Amino acid sequence: MKKNLLSLCLSLALTVGAPLAANADTPANVSVAPAISAATLQSLPWQPLQPPVSQEVKLDAVSPQLIQGEIQGAIAAYTLPADRGSLEVTLSSLAKNNSLYAPSVLVLDEHLRPAAYYPSSYFPYQPPGAMSSDRLEGTLKLTPALGQKQIYLLVYTTRQDLAKTTQLTNPAKAYAQGVGNAVPDIPDPIAGHATTGTLKLKVTAEQGTGNVMIGMLQPAPTVAPVVVGSTAPAAVAAPAPAPEKPAEPMLNDTESYFNNGIKQAVKAGDIDKALKLMNEAEKLGSTTARKTFISSVKGKG
């Protein structure tokens, strides 16, 4: 009895002391991403993508290369529009001749500041299917913050991943599983990780939830910019037009209705709905909808 109790206590102690495994469904903290200098980022050949788009790209010896710190090998660098709402990016790395490119992804805001980091663990192995081959695959859900024109997506591999391998599924096993036969007891091939490979990228603009906000949300300017100088010729002064009738102030109940709707939409992760509510409220004369939206996104609402 004492022996069993001692074993149980030891097991619990080891469990409590063990580190928690990272959740593969969420991006890692950008602070643990390999450091890339600003000069290097600015010099990369960024390729623009306009969703919806699907493309396959072969990374080889003539592809752009990046060897800096932990990063080593061919890379893929893309820009994505920041004015299309939420974006869904599915990245696949295809196994070829028992070789795999293990991707990591760094997402940067409009000013090339790291905003989200997806290490290789975010792209787990997927066995072959009827219409797909062995691959590493993951989906990124991103929501660019307001006021940006584009965001950046950098795909690379690391020295640490190059030292690893991935166990594939034997084609005979995959076939047997597909047709419902008994799965043969045969070894699976092992794919080594390489500095080159084949990527498939699919980008869509979507209205989903659970997206990662990219970039800082900035409030609208309260003062209109001052125009200095003019290229138009001077004109004869015309009578000042009659001032427009100011919009009637929004009723308190209506103001509360829109503000509550904005808060609930942000809490549910539906940024697009929150934006629509904010715009509609401002058209009706709301003076607090924008502040409510910004504070809700920042977690203060």
PDB file of C-alpha atoms in Angstrom:
ATOM      1  CA  MET A   1       0.000   0.000   0.000  1.00  0.00           C
ATOM      2  CA  LYS A   2       2.776   2.409   0.971  1.00  0.00           C
ATOM      3  CA  LYS A   3       4.667   1.486  -2.181  1.00  0.00           C
ATOM      4  CA  ASN A   4       1.636   2.247  -4.368  1.00  0.00           C
ATOM      5  CA  LEU A   5       1.032   5.547  -2.565  1.00  0.00           C
ATOM      6  CA  LEU A   6       4.672   6.539  -3.030  1.00  0.00           C
ATOM      7  CA  SER A   7       4.477   5.739  -6.739  1.00  0.00           C
ATOM      8  CA  LEU A   8       1.312   7.823  -7.088  1.00  0.00           C
ATOM      9  CA  CYS A   9       2.860  10.812  -5.309  1.00  0.00           C
ATOM     10  CA  LEU A  10       5.995  10.587  -7.447  1.00  0.00           C
ATOM     11  CA  SER A  11       3.883  10.411 -10.602  1.00  0.00           C
ATOM     12  CA  LEU A  12       1.891  13.488  -9.588  1.00  0.00           C
ATOM     13  CA  ALA A  13       5.053  15.393  -8.733  1.00  0.00           C
ATOM     14  CA  LEU A  14       6.565  14.645 -12.133  1.00  0.00           C
ATOM     15  CA  THR A  15       3.337  15.627 -13.881  1.00  0.00           C
ATOM     16  CA  VAL A  16       3.114  18.976 -12.099  1.00  0.00           C
ATOM     17  CA  GLY A  17       6.751  19.755 -12.822  1.00  0.00           C
ATOM     18  CA  ALA A  18       6.557  18.890 -16.517  1.00  0.00           C
ATOM     19  CA  PRO A  19       6.224  21.812 -18.971  1.00  0.00           C
ATOM     20  CA  LEU A  20       2.949  22.128 -20.844  1.00  0.00           C
ATOM     21  CA  ALA A  21       3.040  21.272 -24.538  1.00  0.00           C
ATOM     22  CA  ALA A  22       2.525  24.186 -26.906  1.00  0.00           C
ATOM     23  CA  ASN A  23      -0.895  24.424 -28.497  1.00  0.00           C
ATOM     24  CA  ALA A  24      -0.413  23.784 -32.217  1.00  0.00           C
ATOM     25  CA  ASP A  25      -3.654  25.634 -33.005  1.00  0.00           C
ATOM     26  CA  THR A  26      -2.346  29.036 -31.937  1.00  0.00           C
ATOM     27  CA  PRO A  27       0.684  31.039 -33.075  1.00  0.00           C
ATOM     28  CA  ALA A  28       3.730  31.206 -30.846  1.00  0.00           C
ATOM     29  CA  ASN A  29       4.928  34.386 -29.180  1.00  0.00           C
ATOM     30  CA  VAL A  30       6.839  36.498 -31.696  1.00  0.00           C
ATOM     31  CA  SER A  31       9.572  37.013 -29.095  1.00  0.00           C
ATOM     32  CA  VAL A  32      10.773  33.440 -29.697  1.00  0.00           C
ATOM     33  CA  ALA A  33      10.941  33.832 -33.481  1.00  0.00           C
ATOM     34  CA  PRO A  34      14.411  33.947 -35.063  1.00  0.00           C
ATOM     35  CA  ALA A  35      15.610  37.542 -35.295  1.00  0.00           C
ATOM     36  CA  ILE A  36      15.810  39.060 -38.780  1.00  0.00           C
ATOM     37  CA  SER A  37      17.366  42.472 -39.299  1.00  0.00           C
ATOM     38  CA  ALA A  38      15.264  45.297 -40.722  1.00  0.00           C
ATOM     39  CA  ALA A  39      17.727  45.733 -43.591  1.00  0.00           C
ATOM     40  CA  THR A  40      17.363  42.073 -44.537  1.00  0.00           C
ATOM     41  CA  LEU A  41      13.567  42.244 -44.461  1.00  0.00           C
ATOM     42  CA  GLN A  42      13.530  45.326 -46.667  1.00  0.00           C
ATOM     43  CA  SER A  43      15.814  43.666 -49.211  1.00  0.00           C
ATOM     44  CA  LEU A  44      13.705  40.531 -49.678  1.00  0.00           C
ATOM     45  CA  PRO A  45      11.835  40.078 -52.994  1.00  0.00           C
ATOM     46  CA  TRP A  46       8.264  40.284 -51.693  1.00  0.00           C
ATOM     47  CA  GLN A  47       5.713  38.832 -54.110  1.00  0.00           C
ATOM     48  CA  PRO A  48       2.193  40.330 -53.977  1.00  0.00           C
ATOM     49  CA  LEU A  49      -0.774  37.958 -53.719  1.00  0.00           C
ATOM     50  CA  GLN A  50      -4.382  38.992 -54.311  1.00  0.00           C
ATOM     51  CA  PRO A  51      -6.960  36.621 -52.802  1.00  0.00           C
ATOM     52  CA  PRO A  52      -8.565  34.402 -53.762  1.00  0.00           C
ATOM     53  CA  VAL A  53      -5.420  32.739 -55.067  1.00  0.00           C
ATOM     54  CA  SER A  54      -3.821  29.292 -55.101  1.00  0.00           C
ATOM     55  CA  GLN A  55      -0.297  28.632 -56.257  1.00  0.00           C
ATOM     56  CA  GLU A  56       2.428  26.024 -56.080  1.00  0.00           C
ATOM     57  CA  VAL A  57       5.993  27.229 -55.730  1.00  0.00           C
ATOM     58  CA  LYS A  58       9.189  25.231 -55.993  1.00  0.00           C
ATOM     59  CA  LEU A  59      11.940  26.307 -53.639  1.00  0.00           C
ATOM     60  CA  ASP A  60      15.324  25.363 -55.059  1.00  0.00           C
ATOM     61  CA  ALA A  61      18.894  26.576 -55.311  1.00  0.00           C
ATOM     62  CA  VAL A  62      17.914  29.565 -57.476  1.00  0.00           C
ATOM     63  CA  SER A  63      15.119  30.677 -55.143  1.00  0.00           C
ATOM     64  CA  PRO A  64      15.730  33.564 -52.726  1.00  0.00           C
ATOM     65  CA  GLN A  65      17.943  32.337 -49.890  1.00  0.00           C
ATOM     66  CA  LEU A  66      18.198  33.503 -46.296  1.00  0.00           C
ATOM     67  CA  ILE A  67      21.037  32.450 -44.014  1.00  0.00           C
ATOM     68  CA  GLN A  68      20.822  34.422 -40.792  1.00  0.00           C
ATOM     69  CA  GLY A  69      20.961  33.051 -37.274  1.00  0.00           C
ATOM     70  CA  GLU A  70      18.700  29.995 -37.057  1.00  0.00           C
ATOM     71  CA  ILE A  71      17.281  30.513 -40.544  1.00  0.00           C
ATOM     72  CA  GLN A  72      18.902  28.613 -43.384  1.00  0.00           C
ATOM     73  CA  GLY A  73      17.785  27.802 -46.904  1.00  0.00           C
ATOM     74  CA  ALA A  74      15.335  28.882 -49.567  1.00  0.00           C
ATOM     75  CA  ILE A  75      12.472  31.183 -48.587  1.00  0.00           C
ATOM     76  CA  ALA A  76       9.158  32.442 -49.934  1.00  0.00           C
ATOM     77  CA  ALA A  77       8.145  36.056 -49.250  1.00  0.00           C
ATOM     78  CA  TYR A  78       4.661  37.433 -49.919  1.00  0.00           C
ATOM     79  CA  THR A  79       2.602  40.563 -49.381  1.00  0.00           C
ATOM     80  CA  LEU A  80      -1.128  40.297 -48.714  1.00  0.00           C
ATOM     81  CA  PRO A  81      -3.717  43.085 -48.941  1.00  0.00           C
ATOM     82  CA  ALA A  82      -4.777  44.577 -45.621  1.00  0.00           C
ATOM     83  CA  ASP A  83      -8.043  46.064 -46.881  1.00  0.00           C
ATOM     84  CA  ARG A  84      -9.909  42.862 -47.721  1.00  0.00           C
ATOM     85  CA  GLY A  85     -11.020  41.934 -44.219  1.00  0.00           C
ATOM     86  CA  SER A  86      -9.980  38.663 -42.600  1.00  0.00           C
ATOM     87  CA  LEU A  87      -7.611  36.379 -44.489  1.00  0.00           C
ATOM     88  CA  GLU A  88      -7.308  32.599 -44.386  1.00  0.00           C
ATOM     89  CA  VAL A  89      -3.954  31.220 -45.526  1.00  0.00           C
ATOM     90  CA  THR A  90      -3.444  27.466 -45.974  1.00  0.00           C
ATOM     91  CA  LEU A  91       0.206  26.490 -46.408  1.00  0.00           C
ATOM     92  CA  SER A  92       1.244  22.983 -47.461  1.00  0.00           C
ATOM     93  CA  SER A  93       4.751  21.586 -47.904  1.00  0.00           C
ATOM     94  CA  LEU A  94       4.716  18.529 -50.170  1.00  0.00           C
ATOM     95  CA  ALA A  95       6.928  15.480 -49.673  1.00  0.00           C
ATOM     96  CA  LYS A  96       9.001  14.641 -52.747  1.00  0.00           C
ATOM     97  CA  ASN A  97      11.406  11.680 -52.957  1.00  0.00           C
ATOM     98  CA  ASN A  98      11.384  11.255 -49.174  1.00  0.00           C
ATOM     99  CA  SER A  99      12.381  14.878 -48.686  1.00  0.00           C
ATOM    100  CA  LEU A 100      10.419  17.646 -46.942  1.00  0.00           C
ATOM    101  CA  TYR A 101      10.768  21.366 -46.399  1.00  0.00           C
ATOM    102  CA  ALA A 102       9.663  22.061 -42.801  1.00  0.00           C
ATOM    103  CA  PRO A 103       8.168  25.573 -42.949  1.00  0.00           C
ATOM    104  CA  SER A 104       7.956  28.232 -40.291  1.00  0.00           C
ATOM    105  CA  VAL A 105       6.035  31.450 -40.968  1.00  0.00           C
ATOM    106  CA  LEU A 106       6.608  34.967 -39.699  1.00  0.00           C
ATOM    107  CA  VAL A 107       3.784  37.474 -40.299  1.00  0.00           C
ATOM    108  CA  LEU A 108       4.713  41.163 -40.239  1.00  0.00           C
ATOM    109  CA  ASP A 109       2.595  44.298 -40.215  1.00  0.00           C
ATOM    110  CA  GLU A 110       2.733  47.125 -42.745  1.00  0.00           C
ATOM    111  CA  HIS A 111       5.923  48.490 -41.161  1.00  0.00           C
ATOM    112  CA  LEU A 112       7.692  45.095 -41.293  1.00  0.00           C
ATOM    113  CA  ARG A 113       7.305  44.590 -37.555  1.00  0.00           C
ATOM    114  CA  PRO A 114       6.816  40.952 -36.453  1.00  0.00           C
ATOM    115  CA  ALA A 115       3.172  40.436 -35.494  1.00  0.00           C
ATOM    116  CA  ALA A 116       2.619  36.651 -35.458  1.00  0.00           C
ATOM    117  CA  TYR A 117       4.929  33.640 -35.505  1.00  0.00           C
ATOM    118  CA  TYR A 118       4.001  30.131 -36.626  1.00  0.00           C
ATOM    119  CA  PRO A 119       6.841  27.650 -35.975  1.00  0.00           C
ATOM    120  CA  SER A 120       7.135  24.356 -37.836  1.00  0.00           C
ATOM    121  CA  SER A 121       5.113  22.593 -35.123  1.00  0.00           C
ATOM    122  CA  TYR A 122       2.085  24.523 -36.407  1.00  0.00           C
ATOM    123  CA  PHE A 123       2.331  22.556 -39.671  1.00  0.00           C
ATOM    124  CA  PRO A 124       1.872  18.897 -38.675  1.00  0.00           C
ATOM    125  CA  TYR A 125       2.174  15.922 -40.995  1.00  0.00           C
ATOM    126  CA  GLN A 126      -0.922  14.999 -43.006  1.00  0.00           C
ATOM    127  CA  PRO A 127      -1.104  11.541 -44.628  1.00  0.00           C
ATOM    128  CA  PRO A 128      -1.923  11.192 -48.329  1.00  0.00           C
ATOM    129  CA  GLY A 129      -5.529  11.171 -49.468  1.00  0.00           C
ATOM    130  CA  ALA A 130      -7.433  10.579 -52.682  1.00  0.00           C
ATOM    131  CA  MET A 131      -6.534  14.056 -53.976  1.00  0.00           C
ATOM    132  CA  SER A 132      -3.478  14.905 -51.870  1.00  0.00           C
ATOM    133  CA  SER A 133       0.007  13.612 -51.124  1.00  0.00           C
ATOM    134  CA  ASP A 134       2.131  13.402 -47.973  1.00  0.00           C
ATOM    135  CA  ARG A 135       2.519  16.923 -46.652  1.00  0.00           C
ATOM    136  CA  LEU A 136       3.044  19.267 -43.738  1.00  0.00           C
ATOM    137  CA  GLU A 137       0.065  21.603 -43.527  1.00  0.00           C
ATOM    138  CA  GLY A 138      -1.448  24.366 -41.430  1.00  0.00           C
ATOM    139  CA  THR A 139      -3.972  27.188 -41.771  1.00  0.00           C
ATOM    140  CA  LEU A 140      -3.384  30.770 -40.629  1.00  0.00           C
ATOM    141  CA  LYS A 141      -6.334  33.055 -39.873  1.00  0.00           C
ATOM    142  CA  LEU A 142      -5.313  36.702 -39.940  1.00  0.00           C
ATOM    143  CA  THR A 143      -7.157  40.001 -39.531  1.00  0.00           C
ATOM    144  CA  PRO A 144      -5.159  43.069 -40.602  1.00  0.00           C
ATOM    145  CA  ALA A 145      -5.814  46.085 -38.385  1.00  0.00           C
ATOM    146  CA  LEU A 146      -7.420  49.156 -39.900  1.00  0.00           C
ATOM    147  CA  GLY A 147      -5.320  51.739 -41.691  1.00  0.00           C
ATOM    148  CA  GLN A 148      -2.824  49.370 -43.329  1.00  0.00           C
ATOM    149  CA  LYS A 149      -2.338  48.765 -47.037  1.00  0.00           C
ATOM    150  CA  GLN A 150      -0.580  45.404 -46.832  1.00  0.00           C
ATOM    151  CA  ILE A 151       0.955  42.852 -44.495  1.00  0.00           C
ATOM    152  CA  TYR A 152       3.886  40.504 -45.055  1.00  0.00           C
ATOM    153  CA  LEU A 153       4.238  36.727 -44.849  1.00  0.00           C
ATOM    154  CA  LEU A 154       7.689  35.120 -44.772  1.00  0.00           C
ATOM    155  CA  VAL A 155       8.132  31.338 -45.118  1.00  0.00           C
ATOM    156  CA  TYR A 156      11.481  29.820 -44.118  1.00  0.00           C
ATOM    157  CA  THR A 157      13.075  26.790 -42.480  1.00  0.00           C
ATOM    158  CA  THR A 158      15.512  26.598 -39.577  1.00  0.00           C
ATOM    159  CA  ARG A 159      18.694  24.756 -38.668  1.00  0.00           C
ATOM    160  CA  GLN A 160      16.819  23.008 -35.882  1.00  0.00           C
ATOM    161  CA  ASP A 161      14.208  21.650 -38.296  1.00  0.00           C
ATOM    162  CA  LEU A 162      16.859  20.603 -40.808  1.00  0.00           C
ATOM    163  CA  ALA A 163      18.212  18.215 -38.176  1.00  0.00           C
ATOM    164  CA  LYS A 164      14.834  16.468 -37.876  1.00  0.00           C
ATOM    165  CA  THR A 165      12.896  13.963 -39.980  1.00  0.00           C
ATOM    166  CA  THR A 166       9.225  13.182 -40.609  1.00  0.00           C
ATOM    167  CA  GLN A 167       7.707   9.711 -40.749  1.00  0.00           C
ATOM    168  CA  LEU A 168       5.508   9.382 -43.825  1.00  0.00           C
ATOM    169  CA  THR A 169       2.771   6.837 -44.523  1.00  0.00           C
ATOM    170  CA  ASN A 170       3.680   3.870 -46.690  1.00  0.00           C
ATOM    171  CA  PRO A 171       1.696   4.117 -49.963  1.00  0.00           C
ATOM    172  CA  ALA A 172       0.507   0.521 -49.555  1.00  0.00           C
ATOM    173  CA  LYS A 173      -0.918   1.383 -46.136  1.00  0.00           C
ATOM    174  CA  ALA A 174      -2.610   4.492 -47.492  1.00  0.00           C
ATOM    175  CA  TYR A 175      -4.184   2.482 -50.312  1.00  0.00           C
ATOM    176  CA  ALA A 176      -5.394  -0.254 -47.961  1.00  0.00           C
ATOM    177  CA  GLN A 177      -6.965   2.314 -45.653  1.00  0.00           C
ATOM    178  CA  GLY A 178      -8.592   4.062 -48.604  1.00  0.00           C
ATOM    179  CA  VAL A 179     -10.297   0.934 -49.953  1.00  0.00           C
ATOM    180  CA  GLY A 180     -11.090  -0.529 -46.543  1.00  0.00           C
ATOM    181  CA  ASN A 181      -8.645  -3.455 -46.697  1.00  0.00           C
ATOM    182  CA  ALA A 182      -6.502  -4.737 -43.852  1.00  0.00           C
ATOM    183  CA  VAL A 183      -3.526  -2.438 -43.347  1.00  0.00           C
ATOM    184  CA  PRO A 184      -0.281  -4.339 -43.991  1.00  0.00           C
ATOM    185  CA  ASP A 185       2.374  -4.419 -41.299  1.00  0.00           C
ATOM    186  CA  ILE A 186       5.175  -2.802 -43.276  1.00  0.00           C
ATOM    187  CA  PRO A 187       7.585   0.006 -42.369  1.00  0.00           C
ATOM    188  CA  ASP A 188       6.843   3.624 -43.232  1.00  0.00           C
ATOM    189  CA  PRO A 189       9.356   5.731 -45.161  1.00  0.00           C
ATOM    190  CA  ILE A 190      11.242   8.499 -43.390  1.00  0.00           C
ATOM    191  CA  ALA A 191      11.572  11.919 -45.045  1.00  0.00           C
ATOM    192  CA  GLY A 192      14.619  14.009 -44.297  1.00  0.00           C
ATOM    193  CA  HIS A 193      14.180  17.753 -43.932  1.00  0.00           C
ATOM    194  CA  ALA A 194      15.827  19.900 -46.585  1.00  0.00           C
ATOM    195  CA  THR A 195      16.557  23.530 -47.425  1.00  0.00           C
ATOM    196  CA  THR A 196      14.459  23.185 -50.588  1.00  0.00           C
ATOM    197  CA  GLY A 197      11.030  21.793 -51.364  1.00  0.00           C
ATOM    198  CA  THR A 198       7.608  22.396 -52.873  1.00  0.00           C
ATOM    199  CA  LEU A 199       4.990  24.635 -51.266  1.00  0.00           C
ATOM    200  CA  LYS A 200       1.298  25.073 -52.000  1.00  0.00           C
ATOM    201  CA  LEU A 201      -0.339  28.293 -50.860  1.00  0.00           C
ATOM    202  CA  LYS A 202      -4.050  29.067 -50.824  1.00  0.00           C
ATOM    203  CA  VAL A 203      -5.283  32.488 -49.697  1.00  0.00           C
ATOM    204  CA  THR A 204      -8.908  33.547 -49.334  1.00  0.00           C
ATOM    205  CA  ALA A 205     -10.619  36.569 -47.835  1.00  0.00           C
ATOM    206  CA  GLU A 206     -13.158  35.275 -45.358  1.00  0.00           C
ATOM    207  CA  GLN A 207     -15.535  36.344 -42.625  1.00  0.00           C
ATOM    208  CA  GLY A 208     -14.398  33.895 -39.970  1.00  0.00           C
ATOM    209  CA  THR A 209     -13.627  34.105 -36.270  1.00  0.00           C
ATOM    210  CA  GLY A 210     -10.565  33.218 -34.263  1.00  0.00           C
ATOM    211  CA  ASN A 211      -8.302  35.343 -36.430  1.00  0.00           C
ATOM    212  CA  VAL A 212      -5.030  36.931 -35.334  1.00  0.00           C
ATOM    213  CA  MET A 213      -4.970  40.749 -35.448  1.00  0.00           C
ATOM    214  CA  ILE A 214      -1.983  42.007 -37.472  1.00  0.00           C
ATOM    215  CA  GLY A 215      -0.788  45.571 -36.776  1.00  0.00           C
ATOM    216  CA  MET A 216      -1.836  48.251 -34.326  1.00  0.00           C
ATOM    217  CA  LEU A 217      -5.332  49.673 -34.413  1.00  0.00           C
ATOM    218  CA  GLN A 218      -5.188  53.456 -34.726  1.00  0.00           C
ATOM    219  CA  PRO A 219      -8.077  55.814 -33.876  1.00  0.00           C
ATOM    220  CA  ALA A 220      -9.315  58.129 -36.577  1.00  0.00           C
ATOM    221  CA  PRO A 221      -7.608  61.549 -36.599  1.00  0.00           C
ATOM    222  CA  THR A 222      -9.633  64.200 -34.810  1.00  0.00           C
ATOM    223  CA  VAL A 223      -8.144  67.122 -36.760  1.00  0.00           C
ATOM    224  CA  ALA A 224      -8.364  67.400 -40.536  1.00  0.00           C
ATOM    225  CA  PRO A 225      -5.001  67.818 -42.310  1.00  0.00           C
ATOM    226  CA  VAL A 226      -4.062  71.347 -43.281  1.00  0.00           C
ATOM    227  CA  VAL A 227      -3.572  71.976 -47.006  1.00  0.00           C
ATOM    228  CA  VAL A 228      -0.603  74.263 -47.591  1.00  0.00           C
ATOM    229  CA  GLY A 229      -0.604  76.012 -50.991  1.00  0.00           C
ATOM    230  CA  SER A 230      -2.797  75.318 -53.987  1.00  0.00           C
ATOM    231  CA  THR A 231      -2.223  74.650 -57.676  1.00  0.00           C
ATOM    232  CA  ALA A 232      -5.621  76.063 -58.665  1.00  0.00           C
ATOM    233  CA  PRO A 233      -5.862  79.710 -59.855  1.00  0.00           C
ATOM    234  CA  ALA A 234      -7.416  82.219 -57.521  1.00  0.00           C
ATOM    235  CA  ALA A 235     -11.160  82.519 -58.005  1.00  0.00           C
ATOM    236  CA  VAL A 236     -13.622  85.248 -57.290  1.00  0.00           C
ATOM    237  CA  ALA A 237     -15.011  84.826 -53.839  1.00  0.00           C
ATOM    238  CA  ALA A 238     -18.444  83.276 -53.908  1.00  0.00           C
ATOM    239  CA  PRO A 239     -21.124  83.732 -51.305  1.00  0.00           C
ATOM    240  CA  ALA A 240     -20.690  81.333 -48.435  1.00  0.00           C
ATOM    241  CA  PRO A 241     -23.160  78.455 -48.714  1.00  0.00           C
ATOM    242  CA  ALA A 242     -25.764  78.070 -46.071  1.00  0.00           C
ATOM    243  CA  PRO A 243     -24.504  75.804 -43.299  1.00  0.00           C
ATOM    244  CA  GLU A 244     -25.819  72.274 -43.436  1.00  0.00           C
ATOM    245  CA  LYS A 245     -28.246  71.260 -40.790  1.00  0.00           C
ATOM    246  CA  PRO A 246     -26.283  69.230 -38.240  1.00  0.00           C
ATOM    247  CA  ALA A 247     -27.325  65.637 -37.774  1.00  0.00           C
ATOM    248  CA  GLU A 248     -29.636  65.114 -34.871  1.00  0.00           C
ATOM    249  CA  PRO A 249     -27.893  63.527 -31.904  1.00  0.00           C
ATOM    250  CA  MET A 250     -28.489  59.809 -31.522  1.00  0.00           C
ATOM    251  CA  LEU A 251     -30.867  58.749 -28.774  1.00  0.00           C
ATOM    252  CA  ASN A 252     -29.238  57.169 -25.736  1.00  0.00           C
ATOM    253  CA  ASP A 253     -31.062  53.876 -26.244  1.00  0.00           C
ATOM    254  CA  THR A 254     -29.920  53.677 -29.862  1.00  0.00           C
ATOM    255  CA  GLU A 255     -26.354  54.574 -28.878  1.00  0.00           C
ATOM    256  CA  SER A 256     -26.343  51.819 -26.254  1.00  0.00           C
ATOM    257  CA  TYR A 257     -27.788  49.328 -28.733  1.00  0.00           C
ATOM    258  CA  PHE A 258     -24.975  49.870 -31.237  1.00  0.00           C
ATOM    259  CA  ASN A 259     -22.236  49.981 -28.590  1.00  0.00           C
ATOM    260  CA  ASN A 260     -23.403  46.713 -27.045  1.00  0.00           C
ATOM    261  CA  GLY A 261     -23.554  45.131 -30.487  1.00  0.00           C
ATOM    262  CA  ILE A 262     -19.987  46.247 -31.228  1.00  0.00           C
ATOM    263  CA  LYS A 263     -18.706  44.844 -27.923  1.00  0.00           C
ATOM    264  CA  GLN A 264     -20.442  41.509 -28.456  1.00  0.00           C
ATOM    265  CA  ALA A 265     -19.145  41.188 -32.025  1.00  0.00           C
ATOM    266  CA  VAL A 266     -15.545  41.876 -30.954  1.00  0.00           C
ATOM    267  CA  LYS A 267     -15.878  39.455 -28.040  1.00  0.00           C
ATOM    268  CA  ALA A 268     -17.083  36.788 -30.478  1.00  0.00           C
ATOM    269  CA  GLY A 269     -14.133  37.494 -32.766  1.00  0.00           C
ATOM    270  CA  ASP A 270     -16.323  38.868 -35.576  1.00  0.00           C
ATOM    271  CA  ILE A 271     -14.321  42.010 -36.361  1.00  0.00           C
ATOM    272  CA  ASP A 272     -16.083  42.565 -39.688  1.00  0.00           C
ATOM    273  CA  LYS A 273     -19.496  42.708 -38.017  1.00  0.00           C
ATOM    274  CA  ALA A 274     -18.168  45.106 -35.390  1.00  0.00           C
ATOM    275  CA  LEU A 275     -16.811  47.400 -38.112  1.00  0.00           C
ATOM    276  CA  LYS A 276     -20.142  47.405 -39.937  1.00  0.00           C
ATOM    277  CA  LEU A 277     -21.994  48.285 -36.735  1.00  0.00           C
ATOM    278  CA  MET A 278     -19.531  51.100 -36.027  1.00  0.00           C
ATOM    279  CA  ASN A 279     -19.918  52.571 -39.522  1.00  0.00           C
ATOM    280  CA  GLU A 280     -23.715  52.346 -39.398  1.00  0.00           C
ATOM    281  CA  ALA A 281     -23.810  53.981 -35.972  1.00  0.00           C
ATOM    282  CA  GLU A 282     -21.623  56.876 -37.110  1.00  0.00           C
ATOM    283  CA  LYS A 283     -23.886  57.452 -40.108  1.00  0.00           C
ATOM    284  CA  LEU A 284     -26.772  57.826 -37.671  1.00  0.00           C
ATOM    285  CA  GLY A 285     -24.892  60.379 -35.575  1.00  0.00           C
ATOM    286  CA  SER A 286     -23.125  58.255 -32.961  1.00  0.00           C
ATOM    287  CA  THR A 287     -20.215  59.937 -31.204  1.00  0.00           C
ATOM    288  CA  THR A 288     -19.087  56.926 -29.155  1.00  0.00           C
ATOM    289  CA  ALA A 289     -19.198  53.959 -31.563  1.00  0.00           C
ATOM    290  CA  ARG A 290     -15.597  54.350 -32.765  1.00  0.00           C
ATOM    291  CA  LYS A 291     -14.259  54.710 -29.219  1.00  0.00           C
ATOM    292  CA  THR A 292     -16.238  51.627 -28.201  1.00  0.00           C
ATOM    293  CA  PHE A 293     -14.825  49.621 -31.114  1.00  0.00           C
ATOM    294  CA  ILE A 294     -11.217  50.617 -30.418  1.00  0.00           C
ATOM    295  CA  SER A 295     -11.434  49.986 -26.676  1.00  0.00           C
ATOM    296  CA  SER A 296     -13.126  46.619 -27.266  1.00  0.00           C
ATOM    297  CA  VAL A 297     -10.409  45.461 -29.676  1.00  0.00           C
ATOM    298  CA  LYS A 298      -7.749  46.543 -27.205  1.00  0.00           C
ATOM    299  CA  GLY A 299      -9.510  44.571 -24.493  1.00  0.00           C
ATOM    300  CA  LYS A 300     -10.715  47.570 -22.514  1.00  0.00           C
ATOM    301  CA  GLY A 301     -14.338  47.561 -23.649  1.00  0.00           C
TER     302      GLY A 301
END
